[in-house]
């Protein structure tokens, strides 16, 4: 394993999951409870938008990582999460299907309370990203 690959794997966010929200698998990122509470306190009661970028990193050998960057329109909040697409492909499949992303704390009750939901403004970008991810997961010498 290359040093760069090991470095990326060490940076992968551990709180990547999918939960049932109104009968649909919905992607969710769990963050530290204190960090989650601080985020909510900065944006509570405000109308905000969240720009969501998916930066895809691939090595041509079937390893794909996605840096998810969330930029909030208020509260001076910028969150970055690195996801290993090989182990969390269902996260991106549900993101493409629902165009929604949840942020929660470890104590949240998924689908019921204390989950901050983000609606993606451009659903086609999640579909495009999923196709890129799926194609990149196949090593070039196996195509």
Coordinates of C-alpha atoms in Angstrom, one line a residue:
X1 CA 0.0 0.0 0.0
X2 CA 1.4 3.4 -0.9
X3 CA 2.0 6.1 1.7
X4 CA -0.5 8.4 0.0
X5 CA -3.3 5.7 0.1
X6 CA -2.5 5.0 3.8
X7 CA -2.6 8.7 4.5
X8 CA -6.1 9.0 2.9
X9 CA -7.4 5.9 4.7
X10 CA -6.2 7.4 8.0
X11 CA -8.3 10.6 7.3
X12 CA -11.6 8.8 6.5
X13 CA -14.4 10.1 8.6
X14 CA -15.7 7.2 10.8
X15 CA -19.3 8.5 11.1
X16 CA -20.7 7.6 7.7
X17 CA -24.0 5.8 7.7
X18 CA -27.4 5.4 6.0
X19 CA -30.7 5.5 7.9
X20 CA -34.4 5.1 7.0
X21 CA -36.1 8.5 6.6
X22 CA -39.7 8.2 5.6
X23 CA -39.1 4.8 4.0
X24 CA -36.1 5.9 2.0
X25 CA -32.4 5.1 2.7
X26 CA -30.9 8.5 3.5
X27 CA -27.2 9.2 3.8
X28 CA -26.0 10.7 7.1
X29 CA -22.7 11.9 8.6
X30 CA -22.4 11.7 12.4
X31 CA -20.2 14.3 14.0
X32 CA -19.0 14.9 17.5
X33 CA -21.8 15.9 19.8
X34 CA -20.1 19.2 20.9
X35 CA -19.3 20.1 17.3
X36 CA -22.9 19.3 16.3
X37 CA -24.3 21.5 19.1
X38 CA -22.0 24.4 18.2
X39 CA -23.1 24.2 14.6
X40 CA -26.7 24.2 15.5
X41 CA -26.3 27.1 17.9
X42 CA -24.8 29.2 15.1
X43 CA -27.6 28.7 12.6
X44 CA -30.7 28.1 14.8
X45 CA -33.8 30.0 13.7
X46 CA -32.1 31.3 10.5
X47 CA -32.9 30.6 6.9
X48 CA -29.7 29.1 5.4
X49 CA -28.4 27.3 2.4
X50 CA -25.6 24.8 2.4
X51 CA -23.4 24.4 -0.7
X52 CA -22.4 20.8 -1.1
X53 CA -19.3 19.9 -3.1
X54 CA -18.2 16.3 -3.8
X55 CA -14.5 16.2 -4.7
X56 CA -13.6 12.8 -6.0
X57 CA -10.0 11.5 -5.5
X58 CA -9.1 8.3 -7.4
X59 CA -5.9 6.5 -8.2
X60 CA -6.8 4.4 -11.2
X61 CA -6.3 1.2 -9.1
X62 CA -9.9 1.0 -7.8
X63 CA -9.4 3.2 -4.8
X64 CA -11.8 6.1 -4.6
X65 CA -12.2 8.7 -1.9
X66 CA -14.7 11.6 -1.8
X67 CA -14.1 14.8 0.1
X68 CA -17.5 16.2 1.0
X69 CA -17.3 19.9 1.6
X70 CA -20.3 21.7 3.2
X71 CA -20.3 25.5 3.2
X72 CA -23.1 27.1 5.2
X73 CA -24.4 30.5 4.0
X74 CA -24.5 31.7 7.6
X75 CA -22.5 31.1 10.8
X76 CA -19.1 30.9 9.1
X77 CA -19.3 27.1 9.0
X78 CA -17.2 24.9 6.7
X79 CA -17.2 21.2 7.2
X80 CA -15.1 18.7 5.4
X81 CA -15.4 14.9 5.5
X82 CA -13.4 12.3 3.7
X83 CA -15.3 9.1 2.7
X84 CA -13.9 5.9 1.3
X85 CA -16.3 5.2 -1.6
X86 CA -15.2 1.5 -1.7
X87 CA -16.5 0.8 1.8
X88 CA -19.4 3.3 1.8
X89 CA -20.8 3.0 -1.7
X90 CA -24.4 2.8 -0.3
X91 CA -23.9 6.3 1.1
X92 CA -23.4 7.7 -2.4
X93 CA -26.2 5.5 -3.9
X94 CA -28.7 6.8 -1.4
X95 CA -27.4 10.4 -1.8
X96 CA -28.0 10.2 -5.6
X97 CA -31.5 8.7 -5.0
X98 CA -32.8 11.1 -2.3
X99 CA -30.7 14.3 -2.9
X100 CA -30.7 14.7 0.8
X101 CA -27.9 14.5 3.4
X102 CA -28.3 14.3 7.2
X103 CA -25.9 15.6 9.8
X104 CA -26.3 14.2 13.3
X105 CA -24.6 13.7 16.7
X106 CA -24.0 10.3 18.1
X107 CA -27.0 10.7 20.4
X108 CA -29.4 11.5 17.6
X109 CA -32.5 9.4 16.9
X110 CA -32.1 8.8 13.2
X111 CA -35.1 9.8 11.2
X112 CA -37.0 11.1 14.2
X113 CA -35.1 13.9 16.0
X114 CA -31.9 15.9 16.2
X115 CA -30.9 15.3 12.6
X116 CA -30.0 18.3 10.5
X117 CA -31.2 17.6 6.9
X118 CA -29.6 19.2 3.8
X119 CA -31.4 19.2 0.5
X120 CA -29.0 19.2 -2.4
X121 CA -29.7 22.1 -4.7
X122 CA -28.6 20.2 -7.8
X123 CA -29.6 16.5 -7.6
X124 CA -28.0 15.7 -10.9
X125 CA -24.6 16.4 -9.4
X126 CA -25.0 13.5 -7.0
X127 CA -26.0 11.2 -9.9
X128 CA -23.0 12.3 -11.9
X129 CA -20.7 11.8 -8.9
X130 CA -22.1 8.3 -8.3
X131 CA -21.3 7.3 -11.9
X132 CA -17.8 8.7 -11.6
X133 CA -17.3 6.8 -8.3
X134 CA -18.7 3.5 -9.7
X135 CA -16.4 3.7 -12.8
X136 CA -13.4 4.6 -10.7
X137 CA -13.9 1.7 -8.3
X138 CA -13.0 -0.7 -11.2
X139 CA -9.3 -0.8 -11.7
X140 CA -8.3 0.5 -15.2
X141 CA -6.7 -2.9 -16.1
X142 CA -10.0 -4.7 -15.5
X143 CA -12.2 -2.5 -17.9

